[in-house]
């Protein structure tokens, strides 16, 4: 029988659609099993300062459809120190919190792993990051919503590109991985997709754009992950193409933080609900230092250190599909 009587839940790092739905799931699963739940404001910084709120099933009504996180998110340099983590542990102990569910990405899980190692404090992770760059789950919270947002925006940009016979470079998030660019690019029918994992090269990009022009295409969309290595930035790419292909009128659209916002998709709401239940039940079963995830359509757990250290793999088949579709 689990000795856990009270679970704390927090969000940390970059926000993502579905975080509120995950908080709701954690709170209501706690209520189902008749244990207390405390919300921790502002991530690890709020933990250090003891910024807690008691949550029950009614506290989280009407948030499943809200983007962002009502518990707020913040960076905490203090938590990076042993003294800061000691303050956090003391605050949790003073509030009678026995275990933690942390919702976030790589940095959030790294902090949770160190905290567990130092204080043997039970922790469970829920992957909330739009980049989908965590090993141990096919989808992170917010990824599906972001894809839908990006495709919708590219569809609108294409209307302008077609009307004015222009080439658009559309930059999407993805500093280290190209999941958003690749999937949204295929979904939106982009002529080229530039991602960190595949160095297309400037010459090949020019050749591709030349072929597009010769085949009769009057406009083109190139989706660029922000971490693509071809140029220093998307504006350098624009200048290079205009210098070498003067027949193209080039525009740049950087989608930025709009990709993080908005009401979560049905997929993300369901995923968040499943992950919250799995996280709480795993803690009550005596498990710790794990991340819950979706693998082969089922809930699974992965050790936090593997989720952090692992590299999520890009889908090579999608790259091949993209090449064929751009013909």
PDB file of C-alpha atoms in Angstrom:
ATOM      1  CA  UNK A   1       0.000   0.000   0.000  1.00  0.00           C
ATOM      2  CA  UNK A   2       1.402   3.377  -1.024  1.00  0.00           C
ATOM      3  CA  UNK A   3       2.300   5.820   1.749  1.00  0.00           C
ATOM      4  CA  UNK A   4       1.685   8.772  -0.569  1.00  0.00           C
ATOM      5  CA  UNK A   5      -1.004  11.061   0.814  1.00  0.00           C
ATOM      6  CA  UNK A   6      -0.341  14.247  -1.189  1.00  0.00           C
ATOM      7  CA  UNK A   7       1.046  14.826  -4.677  1.00  0.00           C
ATOM      8  CA  UNK A   8       2.391  18.103  -6.014  1.00  0.00           C
ATOM      9  CA  UNK A   9       2.010  18.997  -9.693  1.00  0.00           C
ATOM     10  CA  UNK A  10       3.963  21.663 -11.584  1.00  0.00           C
ATOM     11  CA  UNK A  11       4.791  22.874 -15.082  1.00  0.00           C
ATOM     12  CA  UNK A  12       8.230  24.056 -16.082  1.00  0.00           C
ATOM     13  CA  UNK A  13      10.140  25.224 -19.144  1.00  0.00           C
ATOM     14  CA  UNK A  14       8.365  26.338 -22.287  1.00  0.00           C
ATOM     15  CA  UNK A  15       4.581  26.112 -22.177  1.00  0.00           C
ATOM     16  CA  UNK A  16       2.724  23.814 -24.565  1.00  0.00           C
ATOM     17  CA  UNK A  17      -0.941  23.227 -25.392  1.00  0.00           C
ATOM     18  CA  UNK A  18      -2.234  20.366 -23.259  1.00  0.00           C
ATOM     19  CA  UNK A  19      -0.434  21.305 -20.043  1.00  0.00           C
ATOM     20  CA  UNK A  20      -3.673  22.481 -18.419  1.00  0.00           C
ATOM     21  CA  UNK A  21      -5.388  19.279 -19.491  1.00  0.00           C
ATOM     22  CA  UNK A  22      -2.561  17.291 -17.884  1.00  0.00           C
ATOM     23  CA  UNK A  23      -2.820  19.261 -14.622  1.00  0.00           C
ATOM     24  CA  UNK A  24      -6.569  18.603 -14.640  1.00  0.00           C
ATOM     25  CA  UNK A  25      -5.971  14.894 -15.115  1.00  0.00           C
ATOM     26  CA  UNK A  26      -3.444  14.697 -12.267  1.00  0.00           C
ATOM     27  CA  UNK A  27      -5.769  16.577  -9.900  1.00  0.00           C
ATOM     28  CA  UNK A  28      -8.829  14.493 -10.723  1.00  0.00           C
ATOM     29  CA  UNK A  29      -6.924  11.210 -10.537  1.00  0.00           C
ATOM     30  CA  UNK A  30      -5.753  12.231  -7.062  1.00  0.00           C
ATOM     31  CA  UNK A  31      -9.368  12.997  -6.142  1.00  0.00           C
ATOM     32  CA  UNK A  32     -10.467   9.607  -7.511  1.00  0.00           C
ATOM     33  CA  UNK A  33      -7.960   7.836  -5.249  1.00  0.00           C
ATOM     34  CA  UNK A  34      -8.837  10.117  -2.325  1.00  0.00           C
ATOM     35  CA  UNK A  35      -5.424  11.699  -1.912  1.00  0.00           C
ATOM     36  CA  UNK A  36      -4.613  15.419  -1.775  1.00  0.00           C
ATOM     37  CA  UNK A  37      -3.113  17.405  -4.622  1.00  0.00           C
ATOM     38  CA  UNK A  38      -1.155  20.666  -4.487  1.00  0.00           C
ATOM     39  CA  UNK A  39      -0.469  22.922  -7.445  1.00  0.00           C
ATOM     40  CA  UNK A  40       2.996  24.463  -7.520  1.00  0.00           C
ATOM     41  CA  UNK A  41       3.139  27.881  -9.162  1.00  0.00           C
ATOM     42  CA  UNK A  42       6.068  28.933 -11.399  1.00  0.00           C
ATOM     43  CA  UNK A  43       7.849  25.601 -11.591  1.00  0.00           C
ATOM     44  CA  UNK A  44      10.975  25.008  -9.538  1.00  0.00           C
ATOM     45  CA  UNK A  45      11.175  28.643  -8.444  1.00  0.00           C
ATOM     46  CA  UNK A  46       7.713  28.395  -6.922  1.00  0.00           C
ATOM     47  CA  UNK A  47       8.738  25.145  -5.263  1.00  0.00           C
ATOM     48  CA  UNK A  48      11.679  26.882  -3.602  1.00  0.00           C
ATOM     49  CA  UNK A  49       9.419  29.707  -2.383  1.00  0.00           C
ATOM     50  CA  UNK A  50       6.632  27.395  -1.213  1.00  0.00           C
ATOM     51  CA  UNK A  51       4.160  28.954  -3.653  1.00  0.00           C
ATOM     52  CA  UNK A  52       1.580  26.176  -3.406  1.00  0.00           C
ATOM     53  CA  UNK A  53      -2.199  25.983  -3.790  1.00  0.00           C
ATOM     54  CA  UNK A  54      -4.550  23.202  -2.760  1.00  0.00           C
ATOM     55  CA  UNK A  55      -6.375  21.739  -5.760  1.00  0.00           C
ATOM     56  CA  UNK A  56      -9.477  19.556  -5.875  1.00  0.00           C
ATOM     57  CA  UNK A  57     -11.619  18.217  -8.705  1.00  0.00           C
ATOM     58  CA  UNK A  58     -13.619  21.449  -8.953  1.00  0.00           C
ATOM     59  CA  UNK A  59     -10.488  23.629  -8.987  1.00  0.00           C
ATOM     60  CA  UNK A  60      -9.641  22.467 -12.511  1.00  0.00           C
ATOM     61  CA  UNK A  61     -13.026  22.750 -14.201  1.00  0.00           C
ATOM     62  CA  UNK A  62     -13.077  24.556 -17.523  1.00  0.00           C
ATOM     63  CA  UNK A  63      -9.328  24.360 -18.218  1.00  0.00           C
ATOM     64  CA  UNK A  64      -9.098  21.325 -20.530  1.00  0.00           C
ATOM     65  CA  UNK A  65      -9.546  23.594 -23.551  1.00  0.00           C
ATOM     66  CA  UNK A  66      -7.117  26.308 -22.444  1.00  0.00           C
ATOM     67  CA  UNK A  67      -3.633  26.727 -23.892  1.00  0.00           C
ATOM     68  CA  UNK A  68      -0.607  27.580 -21.762  1.00  0.00           C
ATOM     69  CA  UNK A  69      -0.540  26.638 -18.078  1.00  0.00           C
ATOM     70  CA  UNK A  70      -2.543  28.227 -15.284  1.00  0.00           C
ATOM     71  CA  UNK A  71       0.183  27.190 -12.825  1.00  0.00           C
ATOM     72  CA  UNK A  72       2.589  29.409 -14.816  1.00  0.00           C
ATOM     73  CA  UNK A  73       6.125  28.520 -15.802  1.00  0.00           C
ATOM     74  CA  UNK A  74       9.478  30.078 -14.952  1.00  0.00           C
ATOM     75  CA  UNK A  75      13.195  29.418 -15.177  1.00  0.00           C
ATOM     76  CA  UNK A  76      15.000  28.952 -11.877  1.00  0.00           C
ATOM     77  CA  UNK A  77      18.743  29.497 -11.624  1.00  0.00           C
ATOM     78  CA  UNK A  78      18.472  28.977  -7.879  1.00  0.00           C
ATOM     79  CA  UNK A  79      17.229  25.400  -8.350  1.00  0.00           C
ATOM     80  CA  UNK A  80      20.456  24.653 -10.209  1.00  0.00           C
ATOM     81  CA  UNK A  81      22.269  24.979  -6.864  1.00  0.00           C
ATOM     82  CA  UNK A  82      22.327  22.445  -4.031  1.00  0.00           C
ATOM     83  CA  UNK A  83      21.156  25.172  -1.635  1.00  0.00           C
ATOM     84  CA  UNK A  84      18.184  25.986  -3.860  1.00  0.00           C
ATOM     85  CA  UNK A  85      17.147  22.342  -4.107  1.00  0.00           C
ATOM     86  CA  UNK A  86      17.428  22.019  -0.319  1.00  0.00           C
ATOM     87  CA  UNK A  87      15.016  24.949   0.068  1.00  0.00           C
ATOM     88  CA  UNK A  88      12.629  23.241  -2.370  1.00  0.00           C
ATOM     89  CA  UNK A  89      12.786  19.987  -0.413  1.00  0.00           C
ATOM     90  CA  UNK A  90      12.179  21.798   2.863  1.00  0.00           C
ATOM     91  CA  UNK A  91       9.173  23.618   1.384  1.00  0.00           C
ATOM     92  CA  UNK A  92       7.669  20.378   0.044  1.00  0.00           C
ATOM     93  CA  UNK A  93       8.197  18.637   3.372  1.00  0.00           C
ATOM     94  CA  UNK A  94       6.642  21.520   5.280  1.00  0.00           C
ATOM     95  CA  UNK A  95       3.569  21.284   3.033  1.00  0.00           C
ATOM     96  CA  UNK A  96       3.360  17.486   3.547  1.00  0.00           C
ATOM     97  CA  UNK A  97       3.839  16.836  -0.168  1.00  0.00           C
ATOM     98  CA  UNK A  98       5.060  13.254  -0.661  1.00  0.00           C
ATOM     99  CA  UNK A  99       5.635  13.045  -4.427  1.00  0.00           C
ATOM    100  CA  UNK A 100       5.844  15.179  -7.563  1.00  0.00           C
ATOM    101  CA  UNK A 101       4.434  15.123 -11.078  1.00  0.00           C
ATOM    102  CA  UNK A 102       6.515  17.438 -13.257  1.00  0.00           C
ATOM    103  CA  UNK A 103       5.243  18.495 -16.679  1.00  0.00           C
ATOM    104  CA  UNK A 104       7.850  19.807 -19.098  1.00  0.00           C
ATOM    105  CA  UNK A 105      10.777  18.874 -21.284  1.00  0.00           C
ATOM    106  CA  UNK A 106      14.447  17.984 -21.083  1.00  0.00           C
ATOM    107  CA  UNK A 107      15.447  20.685 -18.577  1.00  0.00           C
ATOM    108  CA  UNK A 108      12.477  19.939 -16.337  1.00  0.00           C
ATOM    109  CA  UNK A 109      13.305  16.238 -16.261  1.00  0.00           C
ATOM    110  CA  UNK A 110      16.987  16.911 -15.594  1.00  0.00           C
ATOM    111  CA  UNK A 111      16.019  18.940 -12.512  1.00  0.00           C
ATOM    112  CA  UNK A 112      13.618  16.222 -11.341  1.00  0.00           C
ATOM    113  CA  UNK A 113      16.259  13.516 -11.789  1.00  0.00           C
ATOM    114  CA  UNK A 114      18.856  15.400  -9.730  1.00  0.00           C
ATOM    115  CA  UNK A 115      16.245  16.213  -7.069  1.00  0.00           C
ATOM    116  CA  UNK A 116      15.304  12.545  -6.771  1.00  0.00           C
ATOM    117  CA  UNK A 117      18.928  11.461  -6.543  1.00  0.00           C
ATOM    118  CA  UNK A 118      19.708  13.961  -3.782  1.00  0.00           C
ATOM    119  CA  UNK A 119      16.587  13.537  -1.624  1.00  0.00           C
ATOM    120  CA  UNK A 120      15.092  10.209  -2.734  1.00  0.00           C
ATOM    121  CA  UNK A 121      11.895  12.148  -3.453  1.00  0.00           C
ATOM    122  CA  UNK A 122       9.402  10.324  -5.714  1.00  0.00           C
ATOM    123  CA  UNK A 123       9.024  12.063  -9.085  1.00  0.00           C
ATOM    124  CA  UNK A 124       7.120  11.263 -12.264  1.00  0.00           C
ATOM    125  CA  UNK A 125       7.465  13.152 -15.549  1.00  0.00           C
ATOM    126  CA  UNK A 126       4.893  14.086 -18.187  1.00  0.00           C
ATOM    127  CA  UNK A 127       6.474  15.267 -21.477  1.00  0.00           C
ATOM    128  CA  UNK A 128       5.132  18.715 -22.352  1.00  0.00           C
ATOM    129  CA  UNK A 129       7.063  20.291 -25.224  1.00  0.00           C
ATOM    130  CA  UNK A 130       5.966  21.195 -28.733  1.00  0.00           C
ATOM    131  CA  UNK A 131       9.275  20.010 -30.269  1.00  0.00           C
ATOM    132  CA  UNK A 132       8.526  16.292 -29.711  1.00  0.00           C
ATOM    133  CA  UNK A 133      12.200  15.819 -28.819  1.00  0.00           C
ATOM    134  CA  UNK A 134      11.847  13.427 -25.876  1.00  0.00           C
ATOM    135  CA  UNK A 135      12.639   9.721 -26.130  1.00  0.00           C
ATOM    136  CA  UNK A 136      10.067   7.294 -24.721  1.00  0.00           C
ATOM    137  CA  UNK A 137       6.936   8.695 -26.330  1.00  0.00           C
ATOM    138  CA  UNK A 138       5.740   9.011 -29.908  1.00  0.00           C
ATOM    139  CA  UNK A 139       4.040  12.320 -29.037  1.00  0.00           C
ATOM    140  CA  UNK A 140       4.782  14.982 -26.459  1.00  0.00           C
ATOM    141  CA  UNK A 141       1.998  17.246 -25.202  1.00  0.00           C
ATOM    142  CA  UNK A 142       1.408  20.130 -27.574  1.00  0.00           C
ATOM    143  CA  UNK A 143       3.102  18.611 -30.607  1.00  0.00           C
ATOM    144  CA  UNK A 144      -0.112  17.691 -32.421  1.00  0.00           C
ATOM    145  CA  UNK A 145      -1.688  21.077 -31.720  1.00  0.00           C
ATOM    146  CA  UNK A 146       1.429  22.845 -32.991  1.00  0.00           C
ATOM    147  CA  UNK A 147       1.429  20.845 -36.221  1.00  0.00           C
ATOM    148  CA  UNK A 148      -2.174  21.826 -36.870  1.00  0.00           C
ATOM    149  CA  UNK A 149      -1.399  25.479 -36.116  1.00  0.00           C
ATOM    150  CA  UNK A 150       1.611  25.525 -38.454  1.00  0.00           C
ATOM    151  CA  UNK A 151      -0.225  23.805 -41.314  1.00  0.00           C
ATOM    152  CA  UNK A 152      -3.116  26.239 -40.976  1.00  0.00           C
ATOM    153  CA  UNK A 153      -0.755  29.224 -41.156  1.00  0.00           C
ATOM    154  CA  UNK A 154       1.171  27.809 -44.142  1.00  0.00           C
ATOM    155  CA  UNK A 155      -2.127  27.255 -45.968  1.00  0.00           C
ATOM    156  CA  UNK A 156      -2.866  30.950 -45.521  1.00  0.00           C
ATOM    157  CA  UNK A 157       0.643  31.977 -46.613  1.00  0.00           C
ATOM    158  CA  UNK A 158       0.294  29.853 -49.740  1.00  0.00           C
ATOM    159  CA  UNK A 159      -2.726  31.905 -50.783  1.00  0.00           C
ATOM    160  CA  UNK A 160      -0.524  35.023 -50.839  1.00  0.00           C
ATOM    161  CA  UNK A 161       2.410  33.185 -52.427  1.00  0.00           C
ATOM    162  CA  UNK A 162       0.179  31.984 -55.269  1.00  0.00           C
ATOM    163  CA  UNK A 163      -1.443  35.372 -55.769  1.00  0.00           C
ATOM    164  CA  UNK A 164       1.904  37.171 -56.149  1.00  0.00           C
ATOM    165  CA  UNK A 165       4.091  34.385 -57.624  1.00  0.00           C
ATOM    166  CA  UNK A 166       6.404  34.499 -54.619  1.00  0.00           C
ATOM    167  CA  UNK A 167       8.743  32.157 -52.813  1.00  0.00           C
ATOM    168  CA  UNK A 168       8.157  32.041 -49.053  1.00  0.00           C
ATOM    169  CA  UNK A 169      10.605  30.789 -46.447  1.00  0.00           C
ATOM    170  CA  UNK A 170       8.511  29.833 -43.410  1.00  0.00           C
ATOM    171  CA  UNK A 171      10.564  29.359 -40.235  1.00  0.00           C
ATOM    172  CA  UNK A 172       9.121  27.080 -37.569  1.00  0.00           C
ATOM    173  CA  UNK A 173      10.407  26.062 -34.139  1.00  0.00           C
ATOM    174  CA  UNK A 174      12.910  23.235 -33.912  1.00  0.00           C
ATOM    175  CA  UNK A 175      16.338  24.321 -32.707  1.00  0.00           C
ATOM    176  CA  UNK A 176      17.698  20.783 -32.359  1.00  0.00           C
ATOM    177  CA  UNK A 177      15.135  18.590 -34.114  1.00  0.00           C
ATOM    178  CA  UNK A 178      13.047  18.929 -37.241  1.00  0.00           C
ATOM    179  CA  UNK A 179       9.863  17.073 -36.309  1.00  0.00           C
ATOM    180  CA  UNK A 180       7.613  20.142 -36.652  1.00  0.00           C
ATOM    181  CA  UNK A 181       9.166  21.277 -39.940  1.00  0.00           C
ATOM    182  CA  UNK A 182       9.132  17.812 -41.510  1.00  0.00           C
ATOM    183  CA  UNK A 183       5.605  16.811 -40.566  1.00  0.00           C
ATOM    184  CA  UNK A 184       4.025  20.218 -41.118  1.00  0.00           C
ATOM    185  CA  UNK A 185       5.959  20.614 -44.363  1.00  0.00           C
ATOM    186  CA  UNK A 186       4.622  17.347 -45.748  1.00  0.00           C
ATOM    187  CA  UNK A 187       1.131  18.149 -44.462  1.00  0.00           C
ATOM    188  CA  UNK A 188       1.148  21.609 -46.060  1.00  0.00           C
ATOM    189  CA  UNK A 189       2.689  20.471 -49.341  1.00  0.00           C
ATOM    190  CA  UNK A 190       5.956  22.407 -49.010  1.00  0.00           C
ATOM    191  CA  UNK A 191       8.332  22.285 -51.972  1.00  0.00           C
ATOM    192  CA  UNK A 192      11.362  21.934 -49.688  1.00  0.00           C
ATOM    193  CA  UNK A 193      11.876  21.219 -45.985  1.00  0.00           C
ATOM    194  CA  UNK A 194      15.082  22.216 -44.222  1.00  0.00           C
ATOM    195  CA  UNK A 195      15.826  20.452 -40.922  1.00  0.00           C
ATOM    196  CA  UNK A 196      18.886  20.121 -38.641  1.00  0.00           C
ATOM    197  CA  UNK A 197      19.128  16.348 -39.234  1.00  0.00           C
ATOM    198  CA  UNK A 198      19.561  16.654 -43.006  1.00  0.00           C
ATOM    199  CA  UNK A 199      22.048  19.092 -44.512  1.00  0.00           C
ATOM    200  CA  UNK A 200      20.384  19.857 -47.838  1.00  0.00           C
ATOM    201  CA  UNK A 201      23.118  22.271 -48.847  1.00  0.00           C
ATOM    202  CA  UNK A 202      22.769  25.575 -50.652  1.00  0.00           C
ATOM    203  CA  UNK A 203      23.524  24.155 -54.106  1.00  0.00           C
ATOM    204  CA  UNK A 204      20.881  21.467 -53.833  1.00  0.00           C
ATOM    205  CA  UNK A 205      18.361  24.019 -52.565  1.00  0.00           C
ATOM    206  CA  UNK A 206      19.027  26.220 -55.592  1.00  0.00           C
ATOM    207  CA  UNK A 207      18.733  23.243 -57.938  1.00  0.00           C
ATOM    208  CA  UNK A 208      15.446  22.250 -56.378  1.00  0.00           C
ATOM    209  CA  UNK A 209      14.046  25.756 -56.741  1.00  0.00           C
ATOM    210  CA  UNK A 210      15.232  25.909 -60.363  1.00  0.00           C
ATOM    211  CA  UNK A 211      13.465  22.627 -61.118  1.00  0.00           C
ATOM    212  CA  UNK A 212      10.296  23.933 -59.488  1.00  0.00           C
ATOM    213  CA  UNK A 213      10.403  27.032 -61.697  1.00  0.00           C
ATOM    214  CA  UNK A 214      11.087  24.991 -64.835  1.00  0.00           C
ATOM    215  CA  UNK A 215       8.254  22.586 -64.051  1.00  0.00           C
ATOM    216  CA  UNK A 216       5.812  25.479 -64.144  1.00  0.00           C
ATOM    217  CA  UNK A 217       5.406  26.261 -60.455  1.00  0.00           C
ATOM    218  CA  UNK A 218       4.722  29.956 -60.052  1.00  0.00           C
ATOM    219  CA  UNK A 219       5.118  29.985 -56.266  1.00  0.00           C
ATOM    220  CA  UNK A 220       6.893  27.888 -53.653  1.00  0.00           C
ATOM    221  CA  UNK A 221       6.897  27.288 -49.917  1.00  0.00           C
ATOM    222  CA  UNK A 222      10.092  26.244 -48.130  1.00  0.00           C
ATOM    223  CA  UNK A 223       9.662  25.238 -44.486  1.00  0.00           C
ATOM    224  CA  UNK A 224      12.772  25.875 -42.384  1.00  0.00           C
ATOM    225  CA  UNK A 225      13.395  24.547 -38.868  1.00  0.00           C
ATOM    226  CA  UNK A 226      15.100  27.265 -36.806  1.00  0.00           C
ATOM    227  CA  UNK A 227      18.028  24.904 -36.178  1.00  0.00           C
ATOM    228  CA  UNK A 228      18.697  24.188 -39.860  1.00  0.00           C
ATOM    229  CA  UNK A 229      22.417  24.395 -40.625  1.00  0.00           C
ATOM    230  CA  UNK A 230      22.399  25.689 -44.224  1.00  0.00           C
ATOM    231  CA  UNK A 231      22.580  29.381 -43.360  1.00  0.00           C
ATOM    232  CA  UNK A 232      23.148  31.367 -40.183  1.00  0.00           C
ATOM    233  CA  UNK A 233      19.477  32.288 -40.299  1.00  0.00           C
ATOM    234  CA  UNK A 234      16.479  32.251 -42.583  1.00  0.00           C
ATOM    235  CA  UNK A 235      17.117  35.836 -43.718  1.00  0.00           C
ATOM    236  CA  UNK A 236      20.578  34.862 -44.991  1.00  0.00           C
ATOM    237  CA  UNK A 237      18.899  32.111 -46.998  1.00  0.00           C
ATOM    238  CA  UNK A 238      16.528  34.666 -48.498  1.00  0.00           C
ATOM    239  CA  UNK A 239      19.409  36.919 -49.539  1.00  0.00           C
ATOM    240  CA  UNK A 240      21.369  34.022 -51.027  1.00  0.00           C
ATOM    241  CA  UNK A 241      18.432  32.808 -53.117  1.00  0.00           C
ATOM    242  CA  UNK A 242      17.630  36.298 -54.374  1.00  0.00           C
ATOM    243  CA  UNK A 243      21.279  36.809 -55.414  1.00  0.00           C
ATOM    244  CA  UNK A 244      21.466  33.506 -57.284  1.00  0.00           C
ATOM    245  CA  UNK A 245      17.888  33.209 -58.545  1.00  0.00           C
ATOM    246  CA  UNK A 246      16.822  36.791 -59.307  1.00  0.00           C
ATOM    247  CA  UNK A 247      13.659  35.518 -60.991  1.00  0.00           C
ATOM    248  CA  UNK A 248      12.302  34.698 -57.528  1.00  0.00           C
ATOM    249  CA  UNK A 249      10.657  37.319 -55.321  1.00  0.00           C
ATOM    250  CA  UNK A 250      11.370  36.001 -51.823  1.00  0.00           C
ATOM    251  CA  UNK A 251       9.570  36.661 -48.548  1.00  0.00           C
ATOM    252  CA  UNK A 252      10.242  35.364 -45.021  1.00  0.00           C
ATOM    253  CA  UNK A 253       7.654  34.503 -42.396  1.00  0.00           C
ATOM    254  CA  UNK A 254       8.889  33.570 -38.906  1.00  0.00           C
ATOM    255  CA  UNK A 255       6.017  31.928 -37.040  1.00  0.00           C
ATOM    256  CA  UNK A 256       7.605  32.281 -33.608  1.00  0.00           C
ATOM    257  CA  UNK A 257       5.632  31.831 -30.412  1.00  0.00           C
ATOM    258  CA  UNK A 258       2.232  31.591 -32.063  1.00  0.00           C
ATOM    259  CA  UNK A 259       3.152  27.918 -32.438  1.00  0.00           C
ATOM    260  CA  UNK A 260       3.003  27.446 -28.663  1.00  0.00           C
ATOM    261  CA  UNK A 261      -0.413  28.989 -28.133  1.00  0.00           C
ATOM    262  CA  UNK A 262      -4.000  28.118 -28.784  1.00  0.00           C
ATOM    263  CA  UNK A 263      -6.565  25.629 -27.626  1.00  0.00           C
ATOM    264  CA  UNK A 264      -5.155  22.075 -27.561  1.00  0.00           C
ATOM    265  CA  UNK A 265      -6.338  19.614 -30.189  1.00  0.00           C
ATOM    266  CA  UNK A 266      -8.569  16.695 -29.241  1.00  0.00           C
ATOM    267  CA  UNK A 267      -5.548  14.408 -29.582  1.00  0.00           C
ATOM    268  CA  UNK A 268      -3.538  16.461 -27.067  1.00  0.00           C
ATOM    269  CA  UNK A 269      -6.456  16.645 -24.630  1.00  0.00           C
ATOM    270  CA  UNK A 270      -6.909  12.873 -24.687  1.00  0.00           C
ATOM    271  CA  UNK A 271      -3.148  12.274 -24.460  1.00  0.00           C
ATOM    272  CA  UNK A 272      -2.861  14.657 -21.482  1.00  0.00           C
ATOM    273  CA  UNK A 273      -5.732  12.898 -19.717  1.00  0.00           C
ATOM    274  CA  UNK A 274      -4.141   9.490 -20.217  1.00  0.00           C
ATOM    275  CA  UNK A 275      -0.704  10.695 -19.130  1.00  0.00           C
ATOM    276  CA  UNK A 276      -2.030  12.293 -15.934  1.00  0.00           C
ATOM    277  CA  UNK A 277      -3.791   9.112 -14.869  1.00  0.00           C
ATOM    278  CA  UNK A 278      -0.723   6.989 -15.630  1.00  0.00           C
ATOM    279  CA  UNK A 279       1.606   9.360 -13.735  1.00  0.00           C
ATOM    280  CA  UNK A 280      -0.456   9.353 -10.529  1.00  0.00           C
ATOM    281  CA  UNK A 281      -1.157   5.617 -10.628  1.00  0.00           C
ATOM    282  CA  UNK A 282       2.535   4.874 -11.184  1.00  0.00           C
ATOM    283  CA  UNK A 283       3.469   6.914  -8.114  1.00  0.00           C
ATOM    284  CA  UNK A 284       0.810   5.155  -6.039  1.00  0.00           C
ATOM    285  CA  UNK A 285       2.256   1.815  -7.186  1.00  0.00           C
ATOM    286  CA  UNK A 286       5.610   2.852  -5.724  1.00  0.00           C
ATOM    287  CA  UNK A 287       7.304   3.739  -9.009  1.00  0.00           C
ATOM    288  CA  UNK A 288       9.515   6.796  -9.387  1.00  0.00           C
ATOM    289  CA  UNK A 289      12.101   8.486 -11.600  1.00  0.00           C
ATOM    290  CA  UNK A 290      10.068   7.670 -14.693  1.00  0.00           C
ATOM    291  CA  UNK A 291       8.409   9.534 -17.545  1.00  0.00           C
ATOM    292  CA  UNK A 292       5.034   8.455 -18.890  1.00  0.00           C
ATOM    293  CA  UNK A 293       4.642   8.336 -22.643  1.00  0.00           C
ATOM    294  CA  UNK A 294       2.710   6.964 -25.591  1.00  0.00           C
ATOM    295  CA  UNK A 295       4.314   3.976 -27.305  1.00  0.00           C
ATOM    296  CA  UNK A 296       2.436   1.838 -29.834  1.00  0.00           C
ATOM    297  CA  UNK A 297      -0.817   3.561 -28.803  1.00  0.00           C
ATOM    298  CA  UNK A 298      -0.410   2.452 -25.166  1.00  0.00           C
ATOM    299  CA  UNK A 299       0.769   4.233 -22.037  1.00  0.00           C
ATOM    300  CA  UNK A 300       4.313   3.254 -21.109  1.00  0.00           C
ATOM    301  CA  UNK A 301       7.037   4.444 -18.738  1.00  0.00           C
ATOM    302  CA  UNK A 302      10.672   5.261 -19.491  1.00  0.00           C
ATOM    303  CA  UNK A 303      13.450   6.000 -16.962  1.00  0.00           C
ATOM    304  CA  UNK A 304      13.962   9.767 -16.752  1.00  0.00           C
ATOM    305  CA  UNK A 305      17.661   9.533 -17.560  1.00  0.00           C
ATOM    306  CA  UNK A 306      16.924   7.680 -20.806  1.00  0.00           C
ATOM    307  CA  UNK A 307      14.222  10.184 -21.756  1.00  0.00           C
ATOM    308  CA  UNK A 308      16.745  12.988 -21.227  1.00  0.00           C
ATOM    309  CA  UNK A 309      19.770  11.408 -22.875  1.00  0.00           C
ATOM    310  CA  UNK A 310      17.964   9.730 -25.743  1.00  0.00           C
ATOM    311  CA  UNK A 311      17.739  11.322 -29.162  1.00  0.00           C
ATOM    312  CA  UNK A 312      14.298  11.251 -30.745  1.00  0.00           C
ATOM    313  CA  UNK A 313      14.707   9.998 -34.297  1.00  0.00           C
ATOM    314  CA  UNK A 314      13.453  11.797 -37.353  1.00  0.00           C
ATOM    315  CA  UNK A 315      11.193   9.757 -39.626  1.00  0.00           C
ATOM    316  CA  UNK A 316      13.361   8.932 -42.665  1.00  0.00           C
ATOM    317  CA  UNK A 317      10.332   7.669 -44.556  1.00  0.00           C
ATOM    318  CA  UNK A 318       8.787  11.143 -44.338  1.00  0.00           C
ATOM    319  CA  UNK A 319      11.923  12.650 -45.858  1.00  0.00           C
ATOM    320  CA  UNK A 320      11.559  10.272 -48.819  1.00  0.00           C
ATOM    321  CA  UNK A 321       7.857  11.088 -49.109  1.00  0.00           C
ATOM    322  CA  UNK A 322       8.680  14.798 -49.071  1.00  0.00           C
ATOM    323  CA  UNK A 323      11.174  14.366 -51.920  1.00  0.00           C
ATOM    324  CA  UNK A 324       8.590  12.519 -54.030  1.00  0.00           C
ATOM    325  CA  UNK A 325       5.806  15.005 -53.286  1.00  0.00           C
ATOM    326  CA  UNK A 326       7.934  17.979 -54.301  1.00  0.00           C
ATOM    327  CA  UNK A 327       8.310  16.628 -57.839  1.00  0.00           C
TER     328      UNK A 327
END
